[in-house]
PDB file of C-alpha atoms and ligand atoms in Angstrom:
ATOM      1  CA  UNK A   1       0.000   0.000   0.000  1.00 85.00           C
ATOM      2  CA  UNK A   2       1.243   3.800  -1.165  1.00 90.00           C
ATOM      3  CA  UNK A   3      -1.402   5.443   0.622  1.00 90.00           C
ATOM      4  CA  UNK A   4       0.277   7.409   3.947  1.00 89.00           C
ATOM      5  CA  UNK A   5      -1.966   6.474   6.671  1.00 84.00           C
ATOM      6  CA  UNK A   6      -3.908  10.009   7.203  1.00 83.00           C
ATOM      7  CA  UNK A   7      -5.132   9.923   3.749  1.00 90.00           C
ATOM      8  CA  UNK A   8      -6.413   6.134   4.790  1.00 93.00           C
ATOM      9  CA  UNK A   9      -7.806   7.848   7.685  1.00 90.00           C
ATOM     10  CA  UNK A  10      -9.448  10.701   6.201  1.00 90.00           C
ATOM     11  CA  UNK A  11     -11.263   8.089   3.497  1.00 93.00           C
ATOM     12  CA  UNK A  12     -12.325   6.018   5.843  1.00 94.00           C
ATOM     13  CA  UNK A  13     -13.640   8.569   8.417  1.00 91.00           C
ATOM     14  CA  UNK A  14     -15.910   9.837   5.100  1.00 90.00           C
ATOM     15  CA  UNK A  15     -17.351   6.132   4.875  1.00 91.00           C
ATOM     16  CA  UNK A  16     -17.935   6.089   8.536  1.00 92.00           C
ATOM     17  CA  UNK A  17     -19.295   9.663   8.883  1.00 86.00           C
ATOM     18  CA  UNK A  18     -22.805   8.214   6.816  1.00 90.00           C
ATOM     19  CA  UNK A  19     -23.538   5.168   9.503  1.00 94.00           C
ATOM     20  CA  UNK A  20     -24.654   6.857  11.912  1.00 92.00           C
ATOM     21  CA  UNK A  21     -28.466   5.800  11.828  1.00 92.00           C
ATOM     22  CA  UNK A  22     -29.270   6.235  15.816  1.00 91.00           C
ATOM     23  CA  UNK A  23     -27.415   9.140  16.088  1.00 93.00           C
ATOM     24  CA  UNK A  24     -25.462   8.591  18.996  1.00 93.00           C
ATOM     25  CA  UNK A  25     -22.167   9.509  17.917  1.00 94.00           C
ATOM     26  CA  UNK A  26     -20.800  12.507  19.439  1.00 94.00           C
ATOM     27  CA  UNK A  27     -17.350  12.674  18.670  1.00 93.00           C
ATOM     28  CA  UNK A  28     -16.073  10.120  15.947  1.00 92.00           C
ATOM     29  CA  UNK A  29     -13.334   9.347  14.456  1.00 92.00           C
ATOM     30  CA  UNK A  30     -10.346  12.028  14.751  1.00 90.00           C
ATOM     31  CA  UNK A  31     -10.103  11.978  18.971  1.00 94.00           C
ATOM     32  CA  UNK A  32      -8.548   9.486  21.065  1.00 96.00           C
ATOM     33  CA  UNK A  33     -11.744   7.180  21.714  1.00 97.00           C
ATOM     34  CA  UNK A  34     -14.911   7.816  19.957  1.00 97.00           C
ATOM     35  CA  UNK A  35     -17.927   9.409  22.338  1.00 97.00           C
ATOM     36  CA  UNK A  36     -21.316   7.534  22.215  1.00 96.00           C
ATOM     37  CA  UNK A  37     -24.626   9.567  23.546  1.00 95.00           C
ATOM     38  CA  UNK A  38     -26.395   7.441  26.721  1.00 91.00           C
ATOM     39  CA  UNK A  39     -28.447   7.698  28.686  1.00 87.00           C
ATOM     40  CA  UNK A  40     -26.773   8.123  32.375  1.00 84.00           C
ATOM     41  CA  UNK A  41     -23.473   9.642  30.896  1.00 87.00           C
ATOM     42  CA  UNK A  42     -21.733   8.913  27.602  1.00 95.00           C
ATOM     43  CA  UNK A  43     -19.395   6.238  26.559  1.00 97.00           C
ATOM     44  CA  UNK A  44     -15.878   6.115  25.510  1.00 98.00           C
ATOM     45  CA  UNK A  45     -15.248   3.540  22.774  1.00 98.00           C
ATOM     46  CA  UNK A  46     -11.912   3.268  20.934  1.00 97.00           C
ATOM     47  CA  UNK A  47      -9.599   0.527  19.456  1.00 97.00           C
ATOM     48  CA  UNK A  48      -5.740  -0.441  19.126  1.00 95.00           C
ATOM     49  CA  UNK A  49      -3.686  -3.036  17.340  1.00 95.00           C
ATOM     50  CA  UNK A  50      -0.474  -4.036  17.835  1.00 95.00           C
ATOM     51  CA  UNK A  51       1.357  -5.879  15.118  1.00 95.00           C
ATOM     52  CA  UNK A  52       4.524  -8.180  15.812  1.00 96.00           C
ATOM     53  CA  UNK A  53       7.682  -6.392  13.963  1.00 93.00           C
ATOM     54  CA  UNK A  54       5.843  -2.634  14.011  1.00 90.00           C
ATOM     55  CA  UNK A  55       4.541  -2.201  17.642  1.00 90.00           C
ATOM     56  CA  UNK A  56       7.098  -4.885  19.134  1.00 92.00           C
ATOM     57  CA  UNK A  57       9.199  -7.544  18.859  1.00 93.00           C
ATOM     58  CA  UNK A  58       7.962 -11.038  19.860  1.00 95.00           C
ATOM     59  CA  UNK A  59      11.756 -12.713  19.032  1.00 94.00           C
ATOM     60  CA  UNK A  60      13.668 -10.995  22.340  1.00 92.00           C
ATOM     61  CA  UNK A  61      10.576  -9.026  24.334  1.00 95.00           C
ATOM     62  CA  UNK A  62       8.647 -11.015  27.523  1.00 96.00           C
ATOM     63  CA  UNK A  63       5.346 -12.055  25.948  1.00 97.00           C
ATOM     64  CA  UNK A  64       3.668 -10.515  29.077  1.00 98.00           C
ATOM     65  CA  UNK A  65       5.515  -6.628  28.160  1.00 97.00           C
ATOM     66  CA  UNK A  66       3.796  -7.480  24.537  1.00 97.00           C
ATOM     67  CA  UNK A  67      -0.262  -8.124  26.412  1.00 97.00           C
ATOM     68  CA  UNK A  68       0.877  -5.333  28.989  1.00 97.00           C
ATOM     69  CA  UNK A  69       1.214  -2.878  26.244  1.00 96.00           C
ATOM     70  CA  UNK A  70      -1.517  -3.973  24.266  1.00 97.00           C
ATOM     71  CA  UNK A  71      -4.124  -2.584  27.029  1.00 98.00           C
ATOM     72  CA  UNK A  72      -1.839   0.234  28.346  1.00 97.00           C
ATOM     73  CA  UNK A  73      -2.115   2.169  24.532  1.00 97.00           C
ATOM     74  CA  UNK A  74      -5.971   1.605  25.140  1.00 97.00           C
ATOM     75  CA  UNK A  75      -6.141   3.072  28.891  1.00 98.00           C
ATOM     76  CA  UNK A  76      -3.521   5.684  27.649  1.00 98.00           C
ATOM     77  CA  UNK A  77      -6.557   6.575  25.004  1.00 98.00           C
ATOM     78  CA  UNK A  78      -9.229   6.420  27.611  1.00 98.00           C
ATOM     79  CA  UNK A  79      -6.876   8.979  29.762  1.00 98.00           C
ATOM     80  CA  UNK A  80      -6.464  11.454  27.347  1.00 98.00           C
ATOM     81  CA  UNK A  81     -10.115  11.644  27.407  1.00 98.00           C
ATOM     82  CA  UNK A  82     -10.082  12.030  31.275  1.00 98.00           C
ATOM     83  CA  UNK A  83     -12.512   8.831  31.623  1.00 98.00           C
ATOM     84  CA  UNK A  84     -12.467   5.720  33.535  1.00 98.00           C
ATOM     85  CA  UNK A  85     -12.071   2.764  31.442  1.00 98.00           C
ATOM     86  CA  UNK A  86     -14.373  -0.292  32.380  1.00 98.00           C
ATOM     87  CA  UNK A  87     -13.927  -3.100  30.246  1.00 98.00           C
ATOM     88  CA  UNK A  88     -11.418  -4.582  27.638  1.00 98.00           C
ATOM     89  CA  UNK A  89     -11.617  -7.469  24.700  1.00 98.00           C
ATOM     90  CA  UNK A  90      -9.272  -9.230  23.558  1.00 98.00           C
ATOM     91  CA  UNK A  91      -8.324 -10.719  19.867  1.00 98.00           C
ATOM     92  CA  UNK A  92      -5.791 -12.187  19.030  1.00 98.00           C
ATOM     93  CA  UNK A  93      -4.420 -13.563  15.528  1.00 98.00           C
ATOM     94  CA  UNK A  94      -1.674 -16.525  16.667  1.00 98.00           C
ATOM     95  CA  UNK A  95       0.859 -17.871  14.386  1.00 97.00           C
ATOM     96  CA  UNK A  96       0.743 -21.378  13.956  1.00 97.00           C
ATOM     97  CA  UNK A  97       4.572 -22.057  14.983  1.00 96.00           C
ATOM     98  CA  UNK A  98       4.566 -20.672  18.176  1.00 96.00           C
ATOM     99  CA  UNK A  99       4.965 -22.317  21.611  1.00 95.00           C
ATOM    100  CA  UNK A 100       1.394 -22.824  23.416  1.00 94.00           C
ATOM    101  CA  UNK A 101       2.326 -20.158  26.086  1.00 96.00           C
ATOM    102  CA  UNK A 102       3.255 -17.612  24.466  1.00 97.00           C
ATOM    103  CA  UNK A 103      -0.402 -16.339  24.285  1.00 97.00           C
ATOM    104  CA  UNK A 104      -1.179 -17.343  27.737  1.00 97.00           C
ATOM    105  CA  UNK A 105       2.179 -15.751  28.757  1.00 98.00           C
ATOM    106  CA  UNK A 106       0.532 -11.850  26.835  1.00 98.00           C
ATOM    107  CA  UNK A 107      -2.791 -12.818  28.555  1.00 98.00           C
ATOM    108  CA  UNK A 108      -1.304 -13.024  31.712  1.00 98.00           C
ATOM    109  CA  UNK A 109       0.961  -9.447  31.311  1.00 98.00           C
ATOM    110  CA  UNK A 110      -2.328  -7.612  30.519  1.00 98.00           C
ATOM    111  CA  UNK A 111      -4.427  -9.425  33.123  1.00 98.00           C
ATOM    112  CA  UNK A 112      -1.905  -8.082  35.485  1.00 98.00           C
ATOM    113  CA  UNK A 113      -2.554  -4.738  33.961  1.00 98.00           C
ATOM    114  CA  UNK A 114      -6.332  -4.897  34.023  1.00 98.00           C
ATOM    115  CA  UNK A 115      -6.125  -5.813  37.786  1.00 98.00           C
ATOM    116  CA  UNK A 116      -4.271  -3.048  38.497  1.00 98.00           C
ATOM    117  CA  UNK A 117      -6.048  -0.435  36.534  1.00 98.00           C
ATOM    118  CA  UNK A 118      -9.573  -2.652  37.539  1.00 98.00           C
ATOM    119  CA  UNK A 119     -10.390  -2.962  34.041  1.00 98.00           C
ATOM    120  CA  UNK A 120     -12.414  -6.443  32.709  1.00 98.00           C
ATOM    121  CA  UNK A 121     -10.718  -8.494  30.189  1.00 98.00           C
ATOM    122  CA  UNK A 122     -14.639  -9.635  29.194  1.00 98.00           C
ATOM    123  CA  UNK A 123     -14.493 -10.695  26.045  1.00 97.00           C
ATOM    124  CA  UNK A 124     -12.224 -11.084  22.840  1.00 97.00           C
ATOM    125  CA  UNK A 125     -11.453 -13.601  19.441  1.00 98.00           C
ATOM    126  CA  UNK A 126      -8.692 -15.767  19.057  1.00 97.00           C
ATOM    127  CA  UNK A 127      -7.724 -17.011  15.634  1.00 98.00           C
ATOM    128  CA  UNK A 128      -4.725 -19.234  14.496  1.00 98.00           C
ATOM    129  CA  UNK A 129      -2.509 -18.067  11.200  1.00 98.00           C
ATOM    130  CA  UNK A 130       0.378 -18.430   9.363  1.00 98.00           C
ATOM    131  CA  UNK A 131       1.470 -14.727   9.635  1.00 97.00           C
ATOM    132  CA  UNK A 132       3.004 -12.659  12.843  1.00 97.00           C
ATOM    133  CA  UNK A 133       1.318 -12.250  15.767  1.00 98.00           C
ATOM    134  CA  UNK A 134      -1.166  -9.388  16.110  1.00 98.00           C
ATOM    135  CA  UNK A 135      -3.371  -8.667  19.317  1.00 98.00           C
ATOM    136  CA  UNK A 136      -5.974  -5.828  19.254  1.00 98.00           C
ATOM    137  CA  UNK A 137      -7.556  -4.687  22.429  1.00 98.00           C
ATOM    138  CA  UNK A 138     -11.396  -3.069  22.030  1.00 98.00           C
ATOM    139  CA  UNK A 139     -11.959  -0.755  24.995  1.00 98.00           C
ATOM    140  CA  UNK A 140     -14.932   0.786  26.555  1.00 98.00           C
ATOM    141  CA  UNK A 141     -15.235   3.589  29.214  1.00 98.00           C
ATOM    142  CA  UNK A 142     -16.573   6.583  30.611  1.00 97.00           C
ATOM    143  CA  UNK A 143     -16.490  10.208  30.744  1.00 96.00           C
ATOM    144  CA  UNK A 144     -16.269  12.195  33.908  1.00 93.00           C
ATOM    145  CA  UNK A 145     -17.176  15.245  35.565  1.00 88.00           C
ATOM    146  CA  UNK A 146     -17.445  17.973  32.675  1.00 89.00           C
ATOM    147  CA  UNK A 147     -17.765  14.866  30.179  1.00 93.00           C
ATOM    148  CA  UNK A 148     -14.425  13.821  27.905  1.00 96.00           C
ATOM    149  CA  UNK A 149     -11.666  16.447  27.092  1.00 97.00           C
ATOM    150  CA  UNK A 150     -11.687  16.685  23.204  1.00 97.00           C
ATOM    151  CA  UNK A 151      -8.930  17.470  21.091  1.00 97.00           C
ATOM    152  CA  UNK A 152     -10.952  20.387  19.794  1.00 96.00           C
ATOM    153  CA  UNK A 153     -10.874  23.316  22.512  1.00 96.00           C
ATOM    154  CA  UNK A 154      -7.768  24.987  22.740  1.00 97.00           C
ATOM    155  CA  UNK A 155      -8.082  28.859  22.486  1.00 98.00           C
ATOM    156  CA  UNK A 156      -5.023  31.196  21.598  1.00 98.00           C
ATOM    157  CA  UNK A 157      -3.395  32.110  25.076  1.00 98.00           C
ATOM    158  CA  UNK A 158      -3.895  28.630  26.806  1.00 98.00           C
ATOM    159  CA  UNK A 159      -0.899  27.493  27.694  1.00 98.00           C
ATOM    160  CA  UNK A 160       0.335  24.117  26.450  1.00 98.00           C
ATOM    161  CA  UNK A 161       1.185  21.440  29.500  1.00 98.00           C
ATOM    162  CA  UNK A 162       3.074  17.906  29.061  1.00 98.00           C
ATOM    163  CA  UNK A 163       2.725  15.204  32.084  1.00 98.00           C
ATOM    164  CA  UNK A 164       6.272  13.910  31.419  1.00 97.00           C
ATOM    165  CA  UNK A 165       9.987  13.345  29.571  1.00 96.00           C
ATOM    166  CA  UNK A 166       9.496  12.595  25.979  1.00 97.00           C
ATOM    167  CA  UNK A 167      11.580  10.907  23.645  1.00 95.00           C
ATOM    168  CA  UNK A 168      13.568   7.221  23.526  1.00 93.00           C
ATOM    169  CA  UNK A 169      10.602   5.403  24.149  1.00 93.00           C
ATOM    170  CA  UNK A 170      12.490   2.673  22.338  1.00 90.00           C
ATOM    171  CA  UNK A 171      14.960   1.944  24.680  1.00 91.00           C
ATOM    172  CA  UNK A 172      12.104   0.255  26.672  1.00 89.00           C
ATOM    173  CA  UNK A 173       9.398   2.474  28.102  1.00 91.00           C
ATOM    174  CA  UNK A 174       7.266   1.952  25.034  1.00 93.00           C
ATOM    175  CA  UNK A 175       6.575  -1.890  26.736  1.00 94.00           C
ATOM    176  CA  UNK A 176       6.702  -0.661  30.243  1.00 95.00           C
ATOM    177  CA  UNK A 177       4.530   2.775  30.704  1.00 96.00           C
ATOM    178  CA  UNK A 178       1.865   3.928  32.857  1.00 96.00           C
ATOM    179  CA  UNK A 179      -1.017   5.349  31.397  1.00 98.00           C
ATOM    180  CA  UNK A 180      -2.087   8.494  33.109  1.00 98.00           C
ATOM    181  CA  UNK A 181      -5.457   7.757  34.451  1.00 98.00           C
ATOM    182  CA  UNK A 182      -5.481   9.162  37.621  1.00 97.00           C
ATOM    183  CA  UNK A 183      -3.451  11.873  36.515  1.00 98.00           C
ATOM    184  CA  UNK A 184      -5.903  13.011  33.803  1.00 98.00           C
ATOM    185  CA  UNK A 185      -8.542  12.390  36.146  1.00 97.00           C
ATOM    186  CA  UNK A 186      -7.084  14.563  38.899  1.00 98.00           C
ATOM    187  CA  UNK A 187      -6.645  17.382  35.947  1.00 98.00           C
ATOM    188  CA  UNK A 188      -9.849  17.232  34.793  1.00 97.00           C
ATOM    189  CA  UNK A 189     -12.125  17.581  38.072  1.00 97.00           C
ATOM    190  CA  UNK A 190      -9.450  20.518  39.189  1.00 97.00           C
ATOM    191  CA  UNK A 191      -9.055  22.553  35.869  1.00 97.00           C
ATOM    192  CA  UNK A 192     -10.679  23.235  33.293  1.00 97.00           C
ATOM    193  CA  UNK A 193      -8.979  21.301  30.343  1.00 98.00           C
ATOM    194  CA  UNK A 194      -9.767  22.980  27.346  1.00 98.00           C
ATOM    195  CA  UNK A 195      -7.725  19.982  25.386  1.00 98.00           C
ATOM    196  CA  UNK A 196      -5.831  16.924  25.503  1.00 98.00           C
ATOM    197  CA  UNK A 197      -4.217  14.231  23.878  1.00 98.00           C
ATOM    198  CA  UNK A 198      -1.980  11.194  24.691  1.00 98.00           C
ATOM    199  CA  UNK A 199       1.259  11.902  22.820  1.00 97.00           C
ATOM    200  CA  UNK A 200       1.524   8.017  20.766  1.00 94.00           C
ATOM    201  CA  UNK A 201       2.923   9.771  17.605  1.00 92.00           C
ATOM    202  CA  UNK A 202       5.390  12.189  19.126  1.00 95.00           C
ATOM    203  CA  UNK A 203       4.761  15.627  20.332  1.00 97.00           C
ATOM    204  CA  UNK A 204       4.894  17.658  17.424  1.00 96.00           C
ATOM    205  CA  UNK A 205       2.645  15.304  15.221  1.00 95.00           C
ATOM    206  CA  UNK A 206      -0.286  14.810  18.321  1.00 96.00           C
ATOM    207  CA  UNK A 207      -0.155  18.528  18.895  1.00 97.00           C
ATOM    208  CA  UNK A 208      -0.773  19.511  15.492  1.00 96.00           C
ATOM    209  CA  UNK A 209      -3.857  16.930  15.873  1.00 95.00           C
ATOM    210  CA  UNK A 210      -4.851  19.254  18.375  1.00 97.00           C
ATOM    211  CA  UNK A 211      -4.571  22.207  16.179  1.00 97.00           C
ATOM    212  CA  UNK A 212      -6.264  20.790  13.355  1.00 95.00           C
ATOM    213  CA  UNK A 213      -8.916  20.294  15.923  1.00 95.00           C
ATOM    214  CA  UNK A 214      -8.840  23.761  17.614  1.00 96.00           C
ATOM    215  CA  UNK A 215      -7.706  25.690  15.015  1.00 95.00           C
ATOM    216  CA  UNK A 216      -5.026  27.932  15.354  1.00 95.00           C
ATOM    217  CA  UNK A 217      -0.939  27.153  16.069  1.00 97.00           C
ATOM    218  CA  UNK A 218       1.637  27.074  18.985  1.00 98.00           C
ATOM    219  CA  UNK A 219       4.693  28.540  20.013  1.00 98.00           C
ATOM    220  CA  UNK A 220       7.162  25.722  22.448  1.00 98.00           C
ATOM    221  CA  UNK A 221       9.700  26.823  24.528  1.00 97.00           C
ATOM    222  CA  UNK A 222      12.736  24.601  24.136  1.00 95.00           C
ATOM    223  CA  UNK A 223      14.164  24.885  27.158  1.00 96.00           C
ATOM    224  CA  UNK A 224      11.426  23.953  28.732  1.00 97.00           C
ATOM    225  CA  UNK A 225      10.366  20.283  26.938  1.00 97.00           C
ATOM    226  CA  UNK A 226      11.415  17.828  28.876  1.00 97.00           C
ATOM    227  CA  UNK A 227      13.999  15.353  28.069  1.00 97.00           C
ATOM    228  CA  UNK A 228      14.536  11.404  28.536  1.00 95.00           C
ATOM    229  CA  UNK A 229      18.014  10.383  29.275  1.00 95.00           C
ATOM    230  CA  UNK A 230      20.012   7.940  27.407  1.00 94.00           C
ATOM    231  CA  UNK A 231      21.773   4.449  29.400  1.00 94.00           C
ATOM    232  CA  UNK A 232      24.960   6.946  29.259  1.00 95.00           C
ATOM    233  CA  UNK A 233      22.449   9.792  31.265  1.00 94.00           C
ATOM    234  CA  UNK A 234      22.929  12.391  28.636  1.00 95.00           C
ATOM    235  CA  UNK A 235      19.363  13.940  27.237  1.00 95.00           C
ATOM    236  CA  UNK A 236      17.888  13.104  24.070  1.00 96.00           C
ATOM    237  CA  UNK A 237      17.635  15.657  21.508  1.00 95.00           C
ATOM    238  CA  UNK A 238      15.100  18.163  21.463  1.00 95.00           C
ATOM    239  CA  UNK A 239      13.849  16.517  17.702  1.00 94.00           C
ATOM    240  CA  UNK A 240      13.793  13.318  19.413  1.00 95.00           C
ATOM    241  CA  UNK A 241      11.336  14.177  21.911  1.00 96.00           C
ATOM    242  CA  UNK A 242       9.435  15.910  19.739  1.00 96.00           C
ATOM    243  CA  UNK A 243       9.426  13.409  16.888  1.00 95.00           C
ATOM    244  CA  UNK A 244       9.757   9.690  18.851  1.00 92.00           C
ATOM    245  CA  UNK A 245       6.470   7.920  19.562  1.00 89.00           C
ATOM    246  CA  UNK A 246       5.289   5.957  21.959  1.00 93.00           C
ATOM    247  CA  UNK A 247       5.924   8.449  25.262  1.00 93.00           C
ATOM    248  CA  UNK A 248       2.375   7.925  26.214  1.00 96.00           C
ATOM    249  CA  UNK A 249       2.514  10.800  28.288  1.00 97.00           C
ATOM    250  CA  UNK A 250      -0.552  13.626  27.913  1.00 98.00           C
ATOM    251  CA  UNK A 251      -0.523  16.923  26.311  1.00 98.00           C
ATOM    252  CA  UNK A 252      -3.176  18.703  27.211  1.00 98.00           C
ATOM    253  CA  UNK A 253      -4.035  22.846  27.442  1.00 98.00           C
ATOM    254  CA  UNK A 254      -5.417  25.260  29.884  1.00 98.00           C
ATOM    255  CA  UNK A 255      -6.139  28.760  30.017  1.00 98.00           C
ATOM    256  CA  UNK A 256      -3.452  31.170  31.723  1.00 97.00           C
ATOM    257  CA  UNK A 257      -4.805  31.591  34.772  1.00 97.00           C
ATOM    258  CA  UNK A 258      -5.630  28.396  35.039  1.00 97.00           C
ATOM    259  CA  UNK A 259      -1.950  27.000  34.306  1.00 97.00           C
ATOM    260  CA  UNK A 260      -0.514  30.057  37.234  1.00 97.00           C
ATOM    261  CA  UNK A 261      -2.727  28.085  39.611  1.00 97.00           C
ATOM    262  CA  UNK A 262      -1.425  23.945  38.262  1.00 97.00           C
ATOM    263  CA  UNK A 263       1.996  25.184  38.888  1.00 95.00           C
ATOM    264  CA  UNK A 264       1.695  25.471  42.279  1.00 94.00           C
ATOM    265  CA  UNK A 265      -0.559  22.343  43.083  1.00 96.00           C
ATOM    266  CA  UNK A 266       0.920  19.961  45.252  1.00 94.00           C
ATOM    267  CA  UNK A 267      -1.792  18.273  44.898  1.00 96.00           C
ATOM    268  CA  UNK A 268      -1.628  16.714  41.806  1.00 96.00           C
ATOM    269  CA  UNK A 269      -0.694  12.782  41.839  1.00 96.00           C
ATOM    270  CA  UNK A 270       1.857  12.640  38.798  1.00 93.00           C
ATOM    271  CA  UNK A 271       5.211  13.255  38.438  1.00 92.00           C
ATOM    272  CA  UNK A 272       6.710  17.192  37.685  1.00 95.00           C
ATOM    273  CA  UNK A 273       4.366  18.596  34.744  1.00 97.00           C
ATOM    274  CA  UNK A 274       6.063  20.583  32.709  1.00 97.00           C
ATOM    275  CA  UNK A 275       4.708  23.817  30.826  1.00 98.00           C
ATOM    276  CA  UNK A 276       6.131  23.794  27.292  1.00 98.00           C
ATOM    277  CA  UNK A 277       4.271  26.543  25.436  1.00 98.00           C
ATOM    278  CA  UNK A 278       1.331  28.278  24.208  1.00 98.00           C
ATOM    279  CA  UNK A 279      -1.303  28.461  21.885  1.00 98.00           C
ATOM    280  CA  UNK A 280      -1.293  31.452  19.278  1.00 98.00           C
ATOM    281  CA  UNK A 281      -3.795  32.585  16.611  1.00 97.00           C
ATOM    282  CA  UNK A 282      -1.389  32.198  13.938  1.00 96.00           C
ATOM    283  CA  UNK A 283      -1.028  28.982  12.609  1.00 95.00           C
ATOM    284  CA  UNK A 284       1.728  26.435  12.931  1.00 95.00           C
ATOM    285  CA  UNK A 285       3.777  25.407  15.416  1.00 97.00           C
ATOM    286  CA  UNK A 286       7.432  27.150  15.725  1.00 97.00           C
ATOM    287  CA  UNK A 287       9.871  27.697  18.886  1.00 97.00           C
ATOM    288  CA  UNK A 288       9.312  31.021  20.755  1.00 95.00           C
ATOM    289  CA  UNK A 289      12.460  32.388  18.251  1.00 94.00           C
ATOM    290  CA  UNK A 290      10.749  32.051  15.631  1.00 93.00           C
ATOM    291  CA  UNK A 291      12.102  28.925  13.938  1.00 95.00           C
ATOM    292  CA  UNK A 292       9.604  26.733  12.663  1.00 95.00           C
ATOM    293  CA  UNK A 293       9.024  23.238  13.516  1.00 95.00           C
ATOM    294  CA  UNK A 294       9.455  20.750  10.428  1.00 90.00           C
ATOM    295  CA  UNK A 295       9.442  17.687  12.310  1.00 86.00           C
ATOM    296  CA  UNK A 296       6.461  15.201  11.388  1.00 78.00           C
ATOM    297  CA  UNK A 297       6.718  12.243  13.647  1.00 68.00           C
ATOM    298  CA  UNK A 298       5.900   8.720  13.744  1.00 62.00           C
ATOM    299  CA  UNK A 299       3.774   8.120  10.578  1.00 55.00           C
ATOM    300  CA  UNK A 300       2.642   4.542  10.794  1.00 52.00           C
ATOM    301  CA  UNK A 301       3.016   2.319   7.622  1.00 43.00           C
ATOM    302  CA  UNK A 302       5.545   4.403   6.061  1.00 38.00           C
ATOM    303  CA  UNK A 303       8.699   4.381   7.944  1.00 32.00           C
TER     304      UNK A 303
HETATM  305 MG1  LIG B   1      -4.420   8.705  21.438  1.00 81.12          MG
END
């Protein structure tokens, strides 16, 4: 296939737009879970799949780090909407040549998971190939307090948070993360979030996702965008964190006065936020000097 995945994206969201006959779609495809109207509060409903040799390695990775990601990029979804996830399936496509606990083994890493984060595994498919593994997790939640935080609010002037180091997710944190559910949840009934986003594709790519969505651009600070360290403790660059995927840590907005008062929270149950910038009228996204930001990130099926 030729066709870059947004333009797959964009099709398909065209073909989806026309099937909505009960009209309980609020917010389709284009935010991190979809939003379904219900009576009693609305449901979260996304989906991820993780392919063996794109999303990890099954030669030289714990089959348990493979089923613990598998649901953490789904919670990590369901937290960028600020909602409480509820309940998981579980498919999974098994090569034919594999030992007979290796999918017990990924089972067993995300049941771990969805003890911890009380999530039910209830439900699922299992099928048995010739090809690479593939397991795709189905997730269902829902929204809290003012209802989900879209990607869609951001207003020139808020000022542009990040809920941890980005960048290197390779090295191993891609396998071993924690989604930021209580975090977002904390954020959301304190502030008002006026937009969010989990950061899978790299910064600069899931921001501009929020600008498409908000409209206008954003100005980073670069001193200020925090950096993973390296096994030999030196930073990453600042294109790395911008560009790797996989941080799984939360970008989200708030207005100024809003971010004067986060600053100095102590209560807050993450680790150090860090303000990186702010949204402007203009468009794009640049560094406060001026110098435009090229970077594109993590395009799936094309790298
Ligand atoms: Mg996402």
């Amino acid at each position: 296939m030729t066709l870059p995945e947004t333009r797959l994206i964009e099709k398909i969201k065209k073909m989806a737009a026309g099937t909505d006959s009960r009209k309980r779609l609020i917010t389709g495809i284009g935010d991190d879970t979809a939003v379904l109207k219900r009576p009693g509060g609305n449901l979260l409903f996304a989906a991820d799949m993780l392919m063996d040799g794109t999303h990890f390695n099954l030669q030289g990775t714990e089959p348990e780090l493979i089923g613990r990601k598998a649901l953490a990029v789904n919670l990590s979804d369901i937290a960028a909407m600020a909602g409480i996830p509820l309940a998981v399936t579980v498919s999974l496509a098994i090569p034919d040549n594999i030992p007979d606990d290796i999918p017990l083994r990924i089972m067993s890493g995300l049941s771990d998971l969805a003890k911890e984060y009380e999530v039910t595994v209830c439900g699922g498919d299992t099928n048995i190939w010739k090809n690479p593994l593939v397991i795709d997790v189905a997730v269902i939640g829902e929204a809290t307090g003012r209802g989900p935080v879209l990607r869609g609010g951001a207003q020139p002037g808020d000022h542009i948070f990040v809920t941890g180091p980005l960048g290197l997710s390779i090295l191993g944190r891609h396998l071993r993360f924690c989604p930021r559910l209580s975090e977002a949840q904390y954020l959301h009934k304190n502030y008002l979030l006026t937009s969010m986003i989990d950061i899978s594709d790299g910064l600069a790519k899931d921001l501009r996702h929020v600008l498409e969505m908000s409209g206008g651009g954003a100005t980073l600070n670069r001193e200020s965008i925090p950096l993973n360290r390296n096994p030999d403790g030196s930073e990453c660059s600042i294109d790395q964190a911008l560009a790797d995927g996989e941080d799984f840590e939360l970008c989200f907005t708030v207005a100024r006065d809003a971010a004067e008062i986060l600053k100095r929270d102590t209560g807050y149950p993450g680790g150090p936020l860090h303000e990186i910038g702010v949204i402007t009228p203009e468009r794009g996204l640049r560094f406060a000097d001026g110098q435009e930001i090229t970077i594109s990130g993590y395009e799936h099926g094309v790298r």
